[in-house]
PDB file of C-alpha atoms in Angstrom:
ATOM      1  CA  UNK A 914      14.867   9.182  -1.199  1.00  0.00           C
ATOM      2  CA  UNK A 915      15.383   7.440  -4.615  1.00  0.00           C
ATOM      3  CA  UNK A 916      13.734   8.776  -7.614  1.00  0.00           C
ATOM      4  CA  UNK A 917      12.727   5.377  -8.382  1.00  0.00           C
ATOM      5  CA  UNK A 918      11.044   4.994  -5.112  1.00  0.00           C
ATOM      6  CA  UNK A 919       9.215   8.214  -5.741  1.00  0.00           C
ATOM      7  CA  UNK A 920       8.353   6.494  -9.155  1.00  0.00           C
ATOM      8  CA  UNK A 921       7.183   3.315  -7.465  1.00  0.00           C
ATOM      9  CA  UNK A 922       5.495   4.793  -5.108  1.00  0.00           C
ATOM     10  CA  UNK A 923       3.149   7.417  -7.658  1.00  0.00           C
ATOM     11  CA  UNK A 924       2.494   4.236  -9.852  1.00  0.00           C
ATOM     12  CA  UNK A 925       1.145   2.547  -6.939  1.00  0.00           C
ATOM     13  CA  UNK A 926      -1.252   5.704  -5.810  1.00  0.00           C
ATOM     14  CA  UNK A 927      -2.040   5.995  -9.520  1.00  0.00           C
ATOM     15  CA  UNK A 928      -2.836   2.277 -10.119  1.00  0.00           C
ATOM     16  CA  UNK A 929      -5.236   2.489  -6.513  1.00  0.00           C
ATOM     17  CA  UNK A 930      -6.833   5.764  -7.952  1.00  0.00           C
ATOM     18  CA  UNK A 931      -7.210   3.915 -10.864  1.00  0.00           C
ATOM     19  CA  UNK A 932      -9.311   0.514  -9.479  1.00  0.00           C
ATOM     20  CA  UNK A 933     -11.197   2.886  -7.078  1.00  0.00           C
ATOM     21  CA  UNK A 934      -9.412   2.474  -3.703  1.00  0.00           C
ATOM     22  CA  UNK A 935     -11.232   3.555  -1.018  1.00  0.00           C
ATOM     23  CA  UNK A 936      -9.127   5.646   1.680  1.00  0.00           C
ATOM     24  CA  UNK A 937      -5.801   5.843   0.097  1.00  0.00           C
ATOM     25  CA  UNK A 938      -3.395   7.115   2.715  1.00  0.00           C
ATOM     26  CA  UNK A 939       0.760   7.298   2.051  1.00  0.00           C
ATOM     27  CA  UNK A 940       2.730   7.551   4.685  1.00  0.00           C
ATOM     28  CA  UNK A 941       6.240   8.707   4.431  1.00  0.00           C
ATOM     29  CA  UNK A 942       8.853   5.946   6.425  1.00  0.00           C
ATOM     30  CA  UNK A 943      12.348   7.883   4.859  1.00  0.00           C
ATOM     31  CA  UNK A 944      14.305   8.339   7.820  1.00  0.00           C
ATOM     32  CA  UNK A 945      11.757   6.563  10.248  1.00  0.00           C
ATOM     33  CA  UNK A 946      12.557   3.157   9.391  1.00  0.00           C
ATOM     34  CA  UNK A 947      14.438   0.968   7.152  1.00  0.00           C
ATOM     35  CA  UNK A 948      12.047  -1.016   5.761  1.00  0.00           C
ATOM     36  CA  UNK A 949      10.513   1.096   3.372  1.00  0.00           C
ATOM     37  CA  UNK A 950      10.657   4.736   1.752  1.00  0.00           C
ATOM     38  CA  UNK A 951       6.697   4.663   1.951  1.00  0.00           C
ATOM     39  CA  UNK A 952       3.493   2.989   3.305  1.00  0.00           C
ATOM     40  CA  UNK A 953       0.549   2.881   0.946  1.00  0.00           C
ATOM     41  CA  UNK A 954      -2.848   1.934   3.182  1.00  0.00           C
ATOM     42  CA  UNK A 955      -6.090   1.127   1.118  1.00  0.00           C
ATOM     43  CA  UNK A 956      -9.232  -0.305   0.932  1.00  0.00           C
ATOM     44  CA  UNK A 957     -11.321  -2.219  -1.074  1.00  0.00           C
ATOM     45  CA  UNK A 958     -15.230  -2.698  -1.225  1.00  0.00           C
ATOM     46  CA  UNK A 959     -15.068  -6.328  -1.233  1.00  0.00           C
ATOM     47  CA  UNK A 960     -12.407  -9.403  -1.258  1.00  0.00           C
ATOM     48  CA  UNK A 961     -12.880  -9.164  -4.939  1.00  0.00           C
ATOM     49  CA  UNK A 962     -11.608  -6.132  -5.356  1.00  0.00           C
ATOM     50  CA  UNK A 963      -8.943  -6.477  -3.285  1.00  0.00           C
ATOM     51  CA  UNK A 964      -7.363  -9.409  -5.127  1.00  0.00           C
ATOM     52  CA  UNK A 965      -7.986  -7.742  -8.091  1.00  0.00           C
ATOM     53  CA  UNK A 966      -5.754  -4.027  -6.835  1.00  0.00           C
ATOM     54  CA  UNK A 967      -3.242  -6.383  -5.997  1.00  0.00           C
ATOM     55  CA  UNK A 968      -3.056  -8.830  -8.959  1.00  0.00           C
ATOM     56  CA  UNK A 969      -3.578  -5.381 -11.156  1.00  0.00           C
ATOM     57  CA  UNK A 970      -0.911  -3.787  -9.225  1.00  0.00           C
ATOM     58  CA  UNK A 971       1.975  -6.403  -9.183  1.00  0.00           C
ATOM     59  CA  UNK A 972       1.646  -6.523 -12.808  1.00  0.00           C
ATOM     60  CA  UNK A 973       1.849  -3.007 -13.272  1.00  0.00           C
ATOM     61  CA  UNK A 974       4.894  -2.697 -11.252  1.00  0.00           C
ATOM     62  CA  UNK A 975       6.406  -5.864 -12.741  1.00  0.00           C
ATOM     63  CA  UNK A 976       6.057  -4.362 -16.634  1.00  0.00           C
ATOM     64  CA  UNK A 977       7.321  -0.620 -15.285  1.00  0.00           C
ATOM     65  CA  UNK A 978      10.431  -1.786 -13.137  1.00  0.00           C
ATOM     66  CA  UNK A 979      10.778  -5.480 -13.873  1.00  0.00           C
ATOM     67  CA  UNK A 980      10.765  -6.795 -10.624  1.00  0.00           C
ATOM     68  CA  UNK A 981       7.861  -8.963  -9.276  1.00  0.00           C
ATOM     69  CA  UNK A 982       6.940  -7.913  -5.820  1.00  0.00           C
ATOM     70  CA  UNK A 983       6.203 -10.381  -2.945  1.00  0.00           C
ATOM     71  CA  UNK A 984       2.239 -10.765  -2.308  1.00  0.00           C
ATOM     72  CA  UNK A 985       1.337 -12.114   1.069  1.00  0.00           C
ATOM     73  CA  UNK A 986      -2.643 -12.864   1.644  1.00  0.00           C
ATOM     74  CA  UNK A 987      -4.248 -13.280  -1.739  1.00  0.00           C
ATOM     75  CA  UNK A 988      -5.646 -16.564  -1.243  1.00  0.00           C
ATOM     76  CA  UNK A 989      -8.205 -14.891   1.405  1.00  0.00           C
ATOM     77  CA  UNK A 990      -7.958 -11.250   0.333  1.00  0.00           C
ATOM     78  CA  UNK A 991      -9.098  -9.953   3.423  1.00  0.00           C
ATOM     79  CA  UNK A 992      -5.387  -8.037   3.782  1.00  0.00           C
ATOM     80  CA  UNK A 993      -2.870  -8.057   1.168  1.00  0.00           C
ATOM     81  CA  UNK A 994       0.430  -6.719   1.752  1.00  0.00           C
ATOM     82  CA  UNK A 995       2.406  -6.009  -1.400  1.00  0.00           C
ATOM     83  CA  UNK A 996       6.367  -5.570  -0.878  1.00  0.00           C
ATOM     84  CA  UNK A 997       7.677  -3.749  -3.741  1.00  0.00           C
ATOM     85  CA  UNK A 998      11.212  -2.556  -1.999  1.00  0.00           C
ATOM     86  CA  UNK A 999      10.951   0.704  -1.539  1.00  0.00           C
ATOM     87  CA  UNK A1000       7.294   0.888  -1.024  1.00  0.00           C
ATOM     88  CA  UNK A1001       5.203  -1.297   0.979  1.00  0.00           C
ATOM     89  CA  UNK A1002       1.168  -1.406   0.057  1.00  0.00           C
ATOM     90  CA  UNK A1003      -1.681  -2.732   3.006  1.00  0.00           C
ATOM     91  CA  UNK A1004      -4.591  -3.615   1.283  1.00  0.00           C
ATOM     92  CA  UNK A1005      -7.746  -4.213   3.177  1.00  0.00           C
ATOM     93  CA  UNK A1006     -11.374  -4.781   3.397  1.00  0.00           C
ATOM     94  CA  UNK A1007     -12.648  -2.173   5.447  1.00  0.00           C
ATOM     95  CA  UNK A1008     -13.984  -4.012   8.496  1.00  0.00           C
ATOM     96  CA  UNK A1009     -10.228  -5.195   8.764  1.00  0.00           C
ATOM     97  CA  UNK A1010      -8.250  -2.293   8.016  1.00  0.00           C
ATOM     98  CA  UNK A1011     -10.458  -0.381  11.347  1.00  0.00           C
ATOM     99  CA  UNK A1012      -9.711  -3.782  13.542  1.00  0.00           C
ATOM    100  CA  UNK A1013      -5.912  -3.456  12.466  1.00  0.00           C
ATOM    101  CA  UNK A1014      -5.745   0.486  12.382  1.00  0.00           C
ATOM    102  CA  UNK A1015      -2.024   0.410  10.922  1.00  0.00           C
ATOM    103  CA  UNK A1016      -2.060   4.422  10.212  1.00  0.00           C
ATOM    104  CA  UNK A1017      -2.706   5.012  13.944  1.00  0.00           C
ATOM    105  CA  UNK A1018       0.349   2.844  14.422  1.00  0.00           C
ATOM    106  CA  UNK A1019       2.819   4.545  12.051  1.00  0.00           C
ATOM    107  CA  UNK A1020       1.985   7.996  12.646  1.00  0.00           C
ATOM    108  CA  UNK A1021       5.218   8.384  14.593  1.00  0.00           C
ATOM    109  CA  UNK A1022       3.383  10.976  16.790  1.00  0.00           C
ATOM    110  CA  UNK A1023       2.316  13.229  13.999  1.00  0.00           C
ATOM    111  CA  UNK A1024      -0.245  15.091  16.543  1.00  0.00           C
ATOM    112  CA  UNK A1025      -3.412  13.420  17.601  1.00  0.00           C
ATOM    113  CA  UNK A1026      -5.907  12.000  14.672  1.00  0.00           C
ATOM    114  CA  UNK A1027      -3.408  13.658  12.262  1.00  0.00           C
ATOM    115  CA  UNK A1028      -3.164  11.946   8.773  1.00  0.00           C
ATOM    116  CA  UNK A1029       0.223  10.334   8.281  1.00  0.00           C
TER     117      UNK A1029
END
């Protein structure tokens, strides 16, 4: 891994901590897959908050690295994926994030319930 994807990718936890993500989980992809060095899963309270992690986030990372990610979903809010390159954020309200259950689906076989 890059140090600038492990730069991305603690602005990103930082910036969640900071707008009071709900059940942050990172999940390393380096060596599992090409798309990404990390996954960032999170979840907001509301659609509100949502937007606003996202919008707060993209700016963040636009003014640190000068590149504007791609933002899929922010007309609804409901999930928001964020592609910033090397890290890829899911943002979700939580009755979608359970229905969708991404972490159970990247956990490349980390041991049963284990955190990714």
């Amino acid at each position: 891994m890059r140090d600038d994807a492990n730069a991305l990718h603690a602005l990103i936890l930082a910036s969640l901590d900071d707008d009071q993500a709900v059940e942050t989980v990172s999940i390393p992809l380096a060596g599992k897959s090409s798309i990404a060095d990390y996954m960032v899963v999170a979840s907001g309270r509301s659609t509100r908050q949502v937007a606003s992690m996202a919008q707060k986030l993209a700016e963040k990372i636009k003014a640190e690295f000068g590149q504007s990610p791609r933002i899929e979903g922010l007309p609804t809010a409901d999930w928001v994926l964020i592609d910033a390159g090397d890290v890829i954020v899911h943002l979700f309200r939580p009755e979608v994030r359970s229905f969708y259950n991404l972490e159970r689906m990247w956990a490349f076989g980390d041991g049963p319930g284990g955190t990714a």
